[in-house]
mmCIF file of C-alpha atoms and ligand atoms in Angstrom:
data_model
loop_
_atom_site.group_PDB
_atom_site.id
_atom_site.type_symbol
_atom_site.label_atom_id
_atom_site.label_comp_id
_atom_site.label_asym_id
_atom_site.label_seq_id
_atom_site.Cartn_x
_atom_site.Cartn_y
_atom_site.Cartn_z
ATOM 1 C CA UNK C 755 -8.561 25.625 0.386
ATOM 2 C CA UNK C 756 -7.516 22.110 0.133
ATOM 3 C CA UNK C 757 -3.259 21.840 0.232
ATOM 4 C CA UNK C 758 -1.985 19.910 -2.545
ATOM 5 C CA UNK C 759 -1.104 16.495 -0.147
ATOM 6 C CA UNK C 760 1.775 14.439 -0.695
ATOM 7 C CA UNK C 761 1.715 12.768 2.513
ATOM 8 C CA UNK C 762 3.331 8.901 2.196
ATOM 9 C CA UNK C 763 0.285 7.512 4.862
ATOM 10 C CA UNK C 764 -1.943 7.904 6.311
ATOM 11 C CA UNK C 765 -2.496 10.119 3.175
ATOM 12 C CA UNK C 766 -4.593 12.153 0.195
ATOM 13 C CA UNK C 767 -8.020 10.491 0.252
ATOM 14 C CA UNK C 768 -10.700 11.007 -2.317
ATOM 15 C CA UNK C 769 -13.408 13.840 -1.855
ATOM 16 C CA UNK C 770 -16.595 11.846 -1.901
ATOM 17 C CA UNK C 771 -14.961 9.614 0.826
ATOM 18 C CA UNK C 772 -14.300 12.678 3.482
ATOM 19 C CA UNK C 773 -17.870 13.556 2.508
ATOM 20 C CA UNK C 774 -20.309 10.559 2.432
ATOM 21 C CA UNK C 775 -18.143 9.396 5.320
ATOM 22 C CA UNK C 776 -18.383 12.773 7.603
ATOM 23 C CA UNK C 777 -22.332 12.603 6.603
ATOM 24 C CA UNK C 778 -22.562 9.021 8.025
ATOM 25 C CA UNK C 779 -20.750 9.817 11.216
ATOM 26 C CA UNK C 780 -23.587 12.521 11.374
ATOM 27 C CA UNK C 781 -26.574 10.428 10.604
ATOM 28 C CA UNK C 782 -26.268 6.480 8.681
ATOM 29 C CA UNK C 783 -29.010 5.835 6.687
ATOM 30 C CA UNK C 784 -31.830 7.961 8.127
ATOM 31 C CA UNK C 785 -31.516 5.626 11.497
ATOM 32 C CA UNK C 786 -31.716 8.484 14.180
ATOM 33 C CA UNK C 787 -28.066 7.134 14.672
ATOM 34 C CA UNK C 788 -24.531 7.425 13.485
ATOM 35 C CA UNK C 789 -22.586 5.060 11.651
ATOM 36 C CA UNK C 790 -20.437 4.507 14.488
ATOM 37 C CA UNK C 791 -23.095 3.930 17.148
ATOM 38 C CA UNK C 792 -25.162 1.412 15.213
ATOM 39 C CA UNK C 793 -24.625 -2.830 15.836
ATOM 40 C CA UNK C 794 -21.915 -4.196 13.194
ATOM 41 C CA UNK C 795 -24.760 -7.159 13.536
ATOM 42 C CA UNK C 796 -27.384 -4.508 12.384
ATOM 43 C CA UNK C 797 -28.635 -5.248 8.764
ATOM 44 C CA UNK C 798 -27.506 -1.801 7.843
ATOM 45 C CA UNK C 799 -23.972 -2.446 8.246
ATOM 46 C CA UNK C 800 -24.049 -5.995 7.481
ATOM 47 C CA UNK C 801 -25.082 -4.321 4.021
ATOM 48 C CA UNK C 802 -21.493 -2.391 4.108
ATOM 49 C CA UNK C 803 -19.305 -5.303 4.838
ATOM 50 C CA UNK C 804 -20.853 -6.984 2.117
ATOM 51 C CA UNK C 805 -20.825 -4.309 -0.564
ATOM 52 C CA UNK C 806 -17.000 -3.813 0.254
ATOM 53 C CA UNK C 807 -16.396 -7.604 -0.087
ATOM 54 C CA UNK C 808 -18.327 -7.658 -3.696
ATOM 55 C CA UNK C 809 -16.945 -4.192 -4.381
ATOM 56 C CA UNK C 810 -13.369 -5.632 -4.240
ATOM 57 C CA UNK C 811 -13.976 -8.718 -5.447
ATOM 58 C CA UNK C 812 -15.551 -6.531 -8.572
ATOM 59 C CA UNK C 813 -12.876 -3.848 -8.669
ATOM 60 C CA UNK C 814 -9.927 -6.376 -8.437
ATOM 61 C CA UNK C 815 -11.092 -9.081 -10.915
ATOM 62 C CA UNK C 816 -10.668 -11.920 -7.852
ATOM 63 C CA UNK C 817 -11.899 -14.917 -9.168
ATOM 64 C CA UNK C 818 -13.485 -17.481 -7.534
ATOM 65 C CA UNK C 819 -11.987 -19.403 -4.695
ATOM 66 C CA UNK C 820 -10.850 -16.150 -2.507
ATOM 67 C CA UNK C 821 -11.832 -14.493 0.124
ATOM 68 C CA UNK C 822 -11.861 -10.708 1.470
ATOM 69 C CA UNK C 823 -11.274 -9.968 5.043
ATOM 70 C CA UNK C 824 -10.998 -6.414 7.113
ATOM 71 C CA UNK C 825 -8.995 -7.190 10.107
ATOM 72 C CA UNK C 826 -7.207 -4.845 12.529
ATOM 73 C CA UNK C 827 -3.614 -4.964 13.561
ATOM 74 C CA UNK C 828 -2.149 -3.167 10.209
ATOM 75 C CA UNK C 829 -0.047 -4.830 7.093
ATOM 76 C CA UNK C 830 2.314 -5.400 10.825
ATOM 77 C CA UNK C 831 0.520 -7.802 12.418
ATOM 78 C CA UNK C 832 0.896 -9.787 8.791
ATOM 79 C CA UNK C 833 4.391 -9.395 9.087
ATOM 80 C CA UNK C 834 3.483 -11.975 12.266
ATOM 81 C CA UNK C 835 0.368 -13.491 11.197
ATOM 82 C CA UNK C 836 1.520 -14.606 8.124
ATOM 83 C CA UNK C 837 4.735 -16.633 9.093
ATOM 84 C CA UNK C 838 3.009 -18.213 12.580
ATOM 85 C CA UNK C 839 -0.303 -19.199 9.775
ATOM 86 C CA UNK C 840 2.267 -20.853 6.944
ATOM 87 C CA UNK C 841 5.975 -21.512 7.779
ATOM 88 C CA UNK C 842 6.770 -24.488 8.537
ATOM 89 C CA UNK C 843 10.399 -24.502 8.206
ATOM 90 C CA UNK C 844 11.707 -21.957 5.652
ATOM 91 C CA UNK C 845 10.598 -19.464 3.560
ATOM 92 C CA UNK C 846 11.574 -17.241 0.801
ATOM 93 C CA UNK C 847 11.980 -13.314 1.640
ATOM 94 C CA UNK C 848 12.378 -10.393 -1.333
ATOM 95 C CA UNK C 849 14.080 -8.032 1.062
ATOM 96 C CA UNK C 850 13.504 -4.894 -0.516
ATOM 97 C CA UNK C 851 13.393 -1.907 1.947
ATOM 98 C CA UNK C 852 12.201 -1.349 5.355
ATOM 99 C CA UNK C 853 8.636 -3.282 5.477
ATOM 100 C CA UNK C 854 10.016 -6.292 3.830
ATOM 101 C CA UNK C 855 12.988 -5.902 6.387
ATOM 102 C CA UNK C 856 10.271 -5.687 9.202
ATOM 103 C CA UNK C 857 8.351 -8.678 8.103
ATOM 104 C CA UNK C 858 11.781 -10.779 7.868
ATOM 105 C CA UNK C 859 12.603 -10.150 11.265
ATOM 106 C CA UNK C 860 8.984 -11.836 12.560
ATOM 107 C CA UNK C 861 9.687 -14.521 9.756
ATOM 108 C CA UNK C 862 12.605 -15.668 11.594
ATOM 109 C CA UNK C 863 11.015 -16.682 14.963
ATOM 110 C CA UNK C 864 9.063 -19.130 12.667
ATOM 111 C CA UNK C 865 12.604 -20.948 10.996
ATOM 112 C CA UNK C 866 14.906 -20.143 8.294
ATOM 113 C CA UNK C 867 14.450 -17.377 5.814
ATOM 114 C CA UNK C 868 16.318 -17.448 2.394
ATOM 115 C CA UNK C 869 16.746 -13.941 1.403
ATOM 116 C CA UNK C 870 17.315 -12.017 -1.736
ATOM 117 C CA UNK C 871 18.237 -8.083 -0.850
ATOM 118 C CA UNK C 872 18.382 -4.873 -2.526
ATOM 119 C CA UNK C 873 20.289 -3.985 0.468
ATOM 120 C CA UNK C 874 23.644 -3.519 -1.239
ATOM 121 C CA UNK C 875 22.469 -0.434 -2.966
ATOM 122 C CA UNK C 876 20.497 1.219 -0.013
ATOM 123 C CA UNK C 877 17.060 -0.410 -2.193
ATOM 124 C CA UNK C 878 17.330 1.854 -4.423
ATOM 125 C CA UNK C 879 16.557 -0.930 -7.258
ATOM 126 C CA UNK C 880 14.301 -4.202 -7.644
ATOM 127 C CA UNK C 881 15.524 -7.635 -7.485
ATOM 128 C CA UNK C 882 15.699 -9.860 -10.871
ATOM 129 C CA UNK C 883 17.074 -12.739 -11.771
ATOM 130 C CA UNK C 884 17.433 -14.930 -8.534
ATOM 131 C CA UNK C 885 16.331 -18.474 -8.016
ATOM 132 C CA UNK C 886 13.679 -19.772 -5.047
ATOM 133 C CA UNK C 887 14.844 -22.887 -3.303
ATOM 134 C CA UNK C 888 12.059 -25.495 -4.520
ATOM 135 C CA UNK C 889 11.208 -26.490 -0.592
ATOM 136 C CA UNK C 890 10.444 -23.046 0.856
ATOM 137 C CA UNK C 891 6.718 -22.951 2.449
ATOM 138 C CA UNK C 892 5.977 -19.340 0.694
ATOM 139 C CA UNK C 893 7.531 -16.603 -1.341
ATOM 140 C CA UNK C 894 6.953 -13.012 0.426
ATOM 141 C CA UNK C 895 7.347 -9.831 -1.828
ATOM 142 C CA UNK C 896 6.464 -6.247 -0.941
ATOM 143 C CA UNK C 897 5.461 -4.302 -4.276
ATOM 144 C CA UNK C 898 6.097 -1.094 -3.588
ATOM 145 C CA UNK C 899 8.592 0.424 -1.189
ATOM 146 C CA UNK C 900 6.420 3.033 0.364
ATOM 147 C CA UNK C 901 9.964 4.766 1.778
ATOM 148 C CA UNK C 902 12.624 3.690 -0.763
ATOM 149 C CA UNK C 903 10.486 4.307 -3.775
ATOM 150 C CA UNK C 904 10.758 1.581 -5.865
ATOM 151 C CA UNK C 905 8.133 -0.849 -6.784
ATOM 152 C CA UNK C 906 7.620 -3.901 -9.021
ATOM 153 C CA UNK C 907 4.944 -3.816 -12.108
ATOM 154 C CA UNK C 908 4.672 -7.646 -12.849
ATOM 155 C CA UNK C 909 2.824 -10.209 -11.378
ATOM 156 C CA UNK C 910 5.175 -12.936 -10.557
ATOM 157 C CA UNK C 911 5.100 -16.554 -11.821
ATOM 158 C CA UNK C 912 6.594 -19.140 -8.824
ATOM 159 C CA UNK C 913 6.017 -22.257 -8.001
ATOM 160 C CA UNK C 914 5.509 -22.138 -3.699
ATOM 161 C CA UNK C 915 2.281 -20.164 -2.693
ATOM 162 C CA UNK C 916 3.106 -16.131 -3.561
ATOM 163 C CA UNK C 917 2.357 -13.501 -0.645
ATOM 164 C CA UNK C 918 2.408 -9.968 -1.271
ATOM 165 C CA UNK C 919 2.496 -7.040 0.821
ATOM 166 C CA UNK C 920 0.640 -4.420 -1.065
ATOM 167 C CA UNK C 921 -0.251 -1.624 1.628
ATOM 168 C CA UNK C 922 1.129 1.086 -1.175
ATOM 169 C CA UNK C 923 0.364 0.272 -4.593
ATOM 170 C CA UNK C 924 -2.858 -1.198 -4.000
ATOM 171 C CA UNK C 925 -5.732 -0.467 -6.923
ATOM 172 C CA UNK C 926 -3.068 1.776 -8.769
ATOM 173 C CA UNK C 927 -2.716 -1.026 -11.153
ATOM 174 C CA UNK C 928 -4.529 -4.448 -12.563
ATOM 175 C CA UNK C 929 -3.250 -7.554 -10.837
ATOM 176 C CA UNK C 930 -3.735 -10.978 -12.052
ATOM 177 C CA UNK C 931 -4.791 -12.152 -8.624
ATOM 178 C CA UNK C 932 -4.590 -15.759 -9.613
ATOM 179 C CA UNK C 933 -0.994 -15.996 -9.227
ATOM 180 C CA UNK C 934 -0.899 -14.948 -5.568
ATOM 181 C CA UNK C 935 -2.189 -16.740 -2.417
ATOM 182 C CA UNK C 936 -2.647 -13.717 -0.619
ATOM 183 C CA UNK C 937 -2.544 -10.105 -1.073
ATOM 184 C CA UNK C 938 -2.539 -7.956 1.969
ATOM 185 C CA UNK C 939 -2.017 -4.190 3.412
ATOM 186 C CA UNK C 940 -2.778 -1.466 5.498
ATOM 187 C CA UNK C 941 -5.944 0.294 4.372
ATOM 188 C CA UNK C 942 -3.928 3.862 4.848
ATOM 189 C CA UNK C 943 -2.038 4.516 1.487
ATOM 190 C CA UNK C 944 -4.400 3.600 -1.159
ATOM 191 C CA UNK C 945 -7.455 2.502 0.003
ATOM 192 C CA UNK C 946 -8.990 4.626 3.515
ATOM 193 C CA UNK C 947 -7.981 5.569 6.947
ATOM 194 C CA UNK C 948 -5.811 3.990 8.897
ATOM 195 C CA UNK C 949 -6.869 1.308 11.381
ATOM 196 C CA UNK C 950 -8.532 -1.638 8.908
ATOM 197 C CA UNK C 951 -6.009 -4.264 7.472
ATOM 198 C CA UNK C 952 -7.424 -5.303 3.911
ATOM 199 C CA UNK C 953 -6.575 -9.150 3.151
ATOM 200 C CA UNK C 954 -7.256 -11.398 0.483
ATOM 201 C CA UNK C 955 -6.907 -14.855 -0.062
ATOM 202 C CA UNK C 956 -6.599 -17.721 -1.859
ATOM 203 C CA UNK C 957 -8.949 -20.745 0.462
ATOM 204 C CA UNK C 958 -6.704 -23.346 -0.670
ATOM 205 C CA UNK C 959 -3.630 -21.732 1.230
ATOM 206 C CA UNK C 960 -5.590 -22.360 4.416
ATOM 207 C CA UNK C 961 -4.814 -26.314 3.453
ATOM 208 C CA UNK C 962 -1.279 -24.810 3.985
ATOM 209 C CA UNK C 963 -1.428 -23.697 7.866
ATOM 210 C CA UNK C 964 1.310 -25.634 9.855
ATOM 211 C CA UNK C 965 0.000 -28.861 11.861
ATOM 212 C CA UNK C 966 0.732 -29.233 15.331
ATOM 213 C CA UNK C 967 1.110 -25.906 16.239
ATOM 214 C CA UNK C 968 -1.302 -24.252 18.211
ATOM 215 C CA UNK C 969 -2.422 -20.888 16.668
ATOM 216 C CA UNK C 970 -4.156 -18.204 19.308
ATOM 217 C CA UNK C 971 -7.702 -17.576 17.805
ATOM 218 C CA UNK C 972 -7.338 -14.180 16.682
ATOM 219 C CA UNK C 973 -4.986 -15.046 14.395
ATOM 220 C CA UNK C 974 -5.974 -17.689 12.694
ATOM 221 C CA UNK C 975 -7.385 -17.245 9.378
ATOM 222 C CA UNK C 976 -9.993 -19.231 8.734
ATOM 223 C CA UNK C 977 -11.460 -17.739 11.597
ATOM 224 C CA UNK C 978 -12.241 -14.522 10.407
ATOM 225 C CA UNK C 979 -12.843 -15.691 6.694
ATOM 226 C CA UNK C 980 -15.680 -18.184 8.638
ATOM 227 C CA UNK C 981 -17.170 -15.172 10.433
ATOM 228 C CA UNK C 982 -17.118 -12.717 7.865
ATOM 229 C CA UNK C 983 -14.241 -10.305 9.472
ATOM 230 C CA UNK C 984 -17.375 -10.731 12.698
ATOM 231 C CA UNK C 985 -15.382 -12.899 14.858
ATOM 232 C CA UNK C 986 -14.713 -9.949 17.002
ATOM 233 C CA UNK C 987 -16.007 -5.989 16.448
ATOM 234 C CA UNK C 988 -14.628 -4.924 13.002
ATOM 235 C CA UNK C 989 -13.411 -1.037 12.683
ATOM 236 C CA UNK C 990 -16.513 -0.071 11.331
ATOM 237 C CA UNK C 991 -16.010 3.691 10.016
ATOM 238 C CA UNK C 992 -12.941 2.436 8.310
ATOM 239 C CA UNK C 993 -14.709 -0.794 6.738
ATOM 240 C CA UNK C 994 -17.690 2.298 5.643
ATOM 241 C CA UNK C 995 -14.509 4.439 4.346
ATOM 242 C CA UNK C 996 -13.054 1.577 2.142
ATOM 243 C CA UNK C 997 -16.403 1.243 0.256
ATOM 244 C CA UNK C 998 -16.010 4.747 -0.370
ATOM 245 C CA UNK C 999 -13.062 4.065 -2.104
ATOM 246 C CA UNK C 1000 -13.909 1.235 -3.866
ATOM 247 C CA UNK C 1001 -16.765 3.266 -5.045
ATOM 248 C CA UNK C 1002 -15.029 5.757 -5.824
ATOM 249 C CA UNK C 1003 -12.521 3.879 -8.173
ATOM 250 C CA UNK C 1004 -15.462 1.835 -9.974
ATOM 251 C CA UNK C 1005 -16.711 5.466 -10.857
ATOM 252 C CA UNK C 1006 -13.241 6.600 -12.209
ATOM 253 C CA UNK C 1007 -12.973 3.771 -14.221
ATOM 254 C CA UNK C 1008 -11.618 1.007 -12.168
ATOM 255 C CA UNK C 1009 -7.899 -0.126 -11.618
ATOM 256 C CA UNK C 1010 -7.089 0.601 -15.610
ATOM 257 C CA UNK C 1011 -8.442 3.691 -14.882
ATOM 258 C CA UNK C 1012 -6.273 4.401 -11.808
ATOM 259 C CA UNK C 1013 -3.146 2.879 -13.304
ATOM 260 C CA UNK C 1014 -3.167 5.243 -16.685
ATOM 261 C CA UNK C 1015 -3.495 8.739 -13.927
ATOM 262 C CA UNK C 1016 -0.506 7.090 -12.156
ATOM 263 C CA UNK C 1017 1.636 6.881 -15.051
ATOM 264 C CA UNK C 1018 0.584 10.301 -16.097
ATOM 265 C CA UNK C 1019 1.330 11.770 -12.414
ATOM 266 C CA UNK C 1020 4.346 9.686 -12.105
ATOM 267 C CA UNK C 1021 5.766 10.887 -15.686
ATOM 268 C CA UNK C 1022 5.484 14.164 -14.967
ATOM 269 C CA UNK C 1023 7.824 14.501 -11.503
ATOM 270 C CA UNK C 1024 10.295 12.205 -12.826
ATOM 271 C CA UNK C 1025 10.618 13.855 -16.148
ATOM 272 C CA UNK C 1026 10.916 17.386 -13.959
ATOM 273 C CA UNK C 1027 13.225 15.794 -11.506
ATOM 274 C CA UNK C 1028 15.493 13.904 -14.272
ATOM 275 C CA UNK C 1029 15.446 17.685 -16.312
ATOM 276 C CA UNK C 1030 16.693 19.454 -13.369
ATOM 277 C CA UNK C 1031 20.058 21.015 -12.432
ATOM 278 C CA UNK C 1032 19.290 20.667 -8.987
ATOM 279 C CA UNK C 1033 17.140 17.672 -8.155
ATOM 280 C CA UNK C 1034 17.852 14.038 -8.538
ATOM 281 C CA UNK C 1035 16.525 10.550 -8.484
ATOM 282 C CA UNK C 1036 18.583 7.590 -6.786
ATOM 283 C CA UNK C 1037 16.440 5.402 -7.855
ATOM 284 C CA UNK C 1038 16.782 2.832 -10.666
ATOM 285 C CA UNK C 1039 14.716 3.871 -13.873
ATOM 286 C CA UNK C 1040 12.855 0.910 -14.568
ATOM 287 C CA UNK C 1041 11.775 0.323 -10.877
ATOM 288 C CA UNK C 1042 10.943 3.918 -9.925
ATOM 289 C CA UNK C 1043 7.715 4.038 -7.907
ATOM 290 C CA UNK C 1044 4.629 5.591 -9.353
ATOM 291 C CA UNK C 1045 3.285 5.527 -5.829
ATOM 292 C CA UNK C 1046 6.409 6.900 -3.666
ATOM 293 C CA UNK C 1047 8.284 9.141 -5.956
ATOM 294 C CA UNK C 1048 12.078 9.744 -3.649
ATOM 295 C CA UNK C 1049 14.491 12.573 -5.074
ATOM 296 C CA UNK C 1050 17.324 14.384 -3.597
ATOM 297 C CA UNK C 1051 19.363 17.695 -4.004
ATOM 298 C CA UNK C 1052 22.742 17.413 -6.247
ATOM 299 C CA UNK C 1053 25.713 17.625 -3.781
ATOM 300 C CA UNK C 1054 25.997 21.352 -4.769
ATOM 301 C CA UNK C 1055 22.653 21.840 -2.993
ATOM 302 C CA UNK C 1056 21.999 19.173 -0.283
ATOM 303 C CA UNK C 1057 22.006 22.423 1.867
ATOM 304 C CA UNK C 1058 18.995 23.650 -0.106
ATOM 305 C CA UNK C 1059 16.801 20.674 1.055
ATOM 306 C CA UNK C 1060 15.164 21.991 4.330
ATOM 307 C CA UNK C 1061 14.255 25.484 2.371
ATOM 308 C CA UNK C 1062 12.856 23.904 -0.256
ATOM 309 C CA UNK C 1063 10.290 21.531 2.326
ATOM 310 C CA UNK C 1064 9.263 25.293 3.445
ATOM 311 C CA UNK C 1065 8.957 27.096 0.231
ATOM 312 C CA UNK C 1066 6.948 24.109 -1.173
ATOM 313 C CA UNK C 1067 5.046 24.763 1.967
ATOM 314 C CA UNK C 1068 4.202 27.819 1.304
ATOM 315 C CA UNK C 1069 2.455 26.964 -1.806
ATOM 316 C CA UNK C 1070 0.558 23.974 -0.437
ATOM 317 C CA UNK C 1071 2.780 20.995 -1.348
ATOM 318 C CA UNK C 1072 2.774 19.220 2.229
ATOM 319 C CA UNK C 1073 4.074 16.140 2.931
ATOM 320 C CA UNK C 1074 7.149 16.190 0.717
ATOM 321 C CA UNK C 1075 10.269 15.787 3.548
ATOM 322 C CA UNK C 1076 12.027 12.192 2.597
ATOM 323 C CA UNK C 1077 12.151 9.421 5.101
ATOM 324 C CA UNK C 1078 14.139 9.956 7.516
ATOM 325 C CA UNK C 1079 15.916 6.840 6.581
ATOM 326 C CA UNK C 1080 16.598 8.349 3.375
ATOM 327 C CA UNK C 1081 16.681 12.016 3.602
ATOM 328 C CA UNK C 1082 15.708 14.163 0.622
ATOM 329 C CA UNK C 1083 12.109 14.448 -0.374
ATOM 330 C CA UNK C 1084 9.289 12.147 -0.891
ATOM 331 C CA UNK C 1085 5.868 12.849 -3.054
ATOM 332 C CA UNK C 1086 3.762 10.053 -2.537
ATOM 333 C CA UNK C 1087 1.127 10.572 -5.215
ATOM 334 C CA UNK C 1088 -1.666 7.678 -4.261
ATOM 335 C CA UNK C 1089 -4.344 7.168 -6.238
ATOM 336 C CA UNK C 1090 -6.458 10.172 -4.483
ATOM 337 C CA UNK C 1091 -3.808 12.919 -5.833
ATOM 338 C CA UNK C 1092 -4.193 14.970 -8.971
ATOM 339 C CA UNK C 1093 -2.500 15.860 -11.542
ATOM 340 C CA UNK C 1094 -3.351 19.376 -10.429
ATOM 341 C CA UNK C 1095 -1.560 18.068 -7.142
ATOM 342 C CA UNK C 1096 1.630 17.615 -8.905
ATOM 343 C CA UNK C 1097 1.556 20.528 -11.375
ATOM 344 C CA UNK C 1098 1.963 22.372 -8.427
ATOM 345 C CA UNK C 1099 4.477 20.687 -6.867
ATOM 346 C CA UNK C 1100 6.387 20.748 -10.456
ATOM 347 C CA UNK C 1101 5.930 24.091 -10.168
ATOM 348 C CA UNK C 1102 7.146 24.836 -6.923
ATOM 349 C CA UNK C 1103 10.539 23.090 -7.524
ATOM 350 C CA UNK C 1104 10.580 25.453 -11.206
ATOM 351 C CA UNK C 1105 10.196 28.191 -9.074
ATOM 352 C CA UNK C 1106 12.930 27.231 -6.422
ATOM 353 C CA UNK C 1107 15.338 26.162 -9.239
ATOM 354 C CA UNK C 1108 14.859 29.498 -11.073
ATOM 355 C CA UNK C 1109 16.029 31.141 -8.037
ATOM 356 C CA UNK C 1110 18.354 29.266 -6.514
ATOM 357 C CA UNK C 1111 20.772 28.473 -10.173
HETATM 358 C C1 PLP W 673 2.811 1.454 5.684
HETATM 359 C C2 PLP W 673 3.269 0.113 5.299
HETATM 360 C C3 PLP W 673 3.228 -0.973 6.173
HETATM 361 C C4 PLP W 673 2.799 -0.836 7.619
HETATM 362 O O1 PLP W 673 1.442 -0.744 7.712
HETATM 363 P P1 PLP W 673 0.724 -0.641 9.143
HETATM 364 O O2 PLP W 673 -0.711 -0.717 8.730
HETATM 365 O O3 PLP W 673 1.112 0.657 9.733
HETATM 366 O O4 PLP W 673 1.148 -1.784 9.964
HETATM 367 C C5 PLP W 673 3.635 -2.194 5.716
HETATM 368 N N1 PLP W 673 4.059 -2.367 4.456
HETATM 369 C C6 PLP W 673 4.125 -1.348 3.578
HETATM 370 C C7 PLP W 673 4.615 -1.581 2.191
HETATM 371 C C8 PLP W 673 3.730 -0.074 3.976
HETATM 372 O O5 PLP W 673 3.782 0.945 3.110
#
């Protein structure tokens, strides 16, 4: 049987992905061959790359004057990438938990970084209400805290070029992708396995790279927009496994689709945990993750927490042992989980309550 998987990433991934994906490392295409031993200059995987480009350029709404690329490296080597591409001086940081954090601290070896924190309250809330400088290079937001579960739900309007790390709430949700420059992530929460970096972006932000400073060739860009994501071997079996996905959402209904399950998963834990005598959420309402749902014990319990990880356990909710940065419990319920997924989970914490009051 399949466990109920609330892993926060890599994590759940959709059915028809583990199986037209485990067929293809079998046998692609009726080649003789297997998806991973074939050319990434044969015709038959050119024809993936460029489905999962249109697919996301479908599934997305991207309009024209974008690009997609698949790099390696992970939403970290962004965290680098982006800052030694596009900051010339200074540069605008929403430091919201422990990604945005890590992308800061690269942002500094590239010149001064204005930041806005949530820091003050361990993250446990969104930023609002702050003013950008009007001479910083970029603005860099992450929009959802994979590990302190909150998450923003609006598209921002500001005036320097908007960067977003998206890695966990990608394709839960329709984003008008005309007010960013780029959108990037890590392929592992929403959108495949782990090991392809999804990126798009705006062509006019290439305009933007700093002058005079001399930018190694593998991370530059316009490089791999120019060659397709071909400048060097691309992680083929992931770049297969992200069609899947995109496939796979198109055939649920797209990103309006995605977002309505979300709310309806999402609803249903919070409205358990904020009904409970015995779990909690630290988390401000308004900016509670749909993706990354965090809760804790009440005081009265805290010593409850590590039985509860096991008796969920033994029901098949995995996954569900918080951060260690944050302690409690974390069900990360990406677009790939059911609503089966977290009936069970609701039930499991019923269960413990019911014998535990
Ligand atoms: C997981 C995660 C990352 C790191 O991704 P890697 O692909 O492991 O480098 C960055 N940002 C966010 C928001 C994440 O959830």
């Amino acid at each position: 049987m399949r466990k109920h998987i609330f892993n926060a990433g890599p994590c759940k991934l959709s059915d028809s992905l583990l199986k037209n994906t485990s067929e293809a490392i079998v046998e692609f295409n009726g080649l003789g061959q297997s998806l991973i031993e074939i050319s990434h200059r044969s015709k038959d995987f050119q024809a993936v790359m460029d489905e999962s480009v249109e697919l996301m350029k479908e599934v997305l709404s991207i309009p024209d004057g974008y690009s997609v690329v698949f790099l390696g490296g992970g939403a970290s080597l962004q965290f680098c990438m982006i800052p030694y591409n596009f900051m010339a001086s200074k540069a605008f940081y929403l430091n919201t938990g422990t990604w945005a954090s890590k992308a800061i601290k690269e942002a500094k070896m590239w010149g001064e970084v204005v930041e806005v924190s949530s820091k003050d309250k361990n993250f446990s809330y969104y930023p609002k209400g702050y003013d950008i400088p009007n001479d910083v290079d970029y603005v860099h937001i992450t929009t959802n805290n994979t590990i302190s579960g909150t998450e923003i739900f609006e598209d921002l309007d500001v005036k320097a070029p908007l960067i977003a790390d998206m890695s966990s709430d990608f394709l839960s949700r329709p984003v008008d992708v005309a007010k960013y420059d780029m959108i990037y992530g890590g392929a592992q929460k929403n959108l495949g396995p782990a090991g392809v970096t999804f990126i798009i972006i705006k062509d006019e932000l290439l305009n933007k790279v700093v002058a005079d400073r001399p930018i190694p060739t593998m991370l530059q860009y316009g490089i791999h927009i120019d060659k397709g994501s071909m400048y060097n071997t691309p992680p083929v079996f992931n770049i297969f496994a992200v069609r899947e996905t995109l496939k796979w959402v198109k055939a649920m209904g797209g990103v309006e689709a995605m977002e309505k399950l979300a709310i309806e998963r999402a609803e249903l834990l919070y409205n358990t945990i904020d009904s409970s005598n015995m779990f909690v959420s630290p988390i401000a309402k308004e900016d509670r993750s749909r993706m990354n749902i965090v809760f804790v014990m009440k005081d009265q319990y805290k010593d409850k927490e590590a039985e509860f990880v096991a008796f969920a356990g033994e029901r098949n909710c995995i996954g569900i042992k918080g951060h260690r940065s944050v302690g409690g419990f974390r069900a990360s319920t990406y677009n790939a989980s059911t609503i089966e997924d977290v009936q069970a989970l609701v039930k499991a914490m019923n269960d413990f309550e019911a014998k535990n009051a």
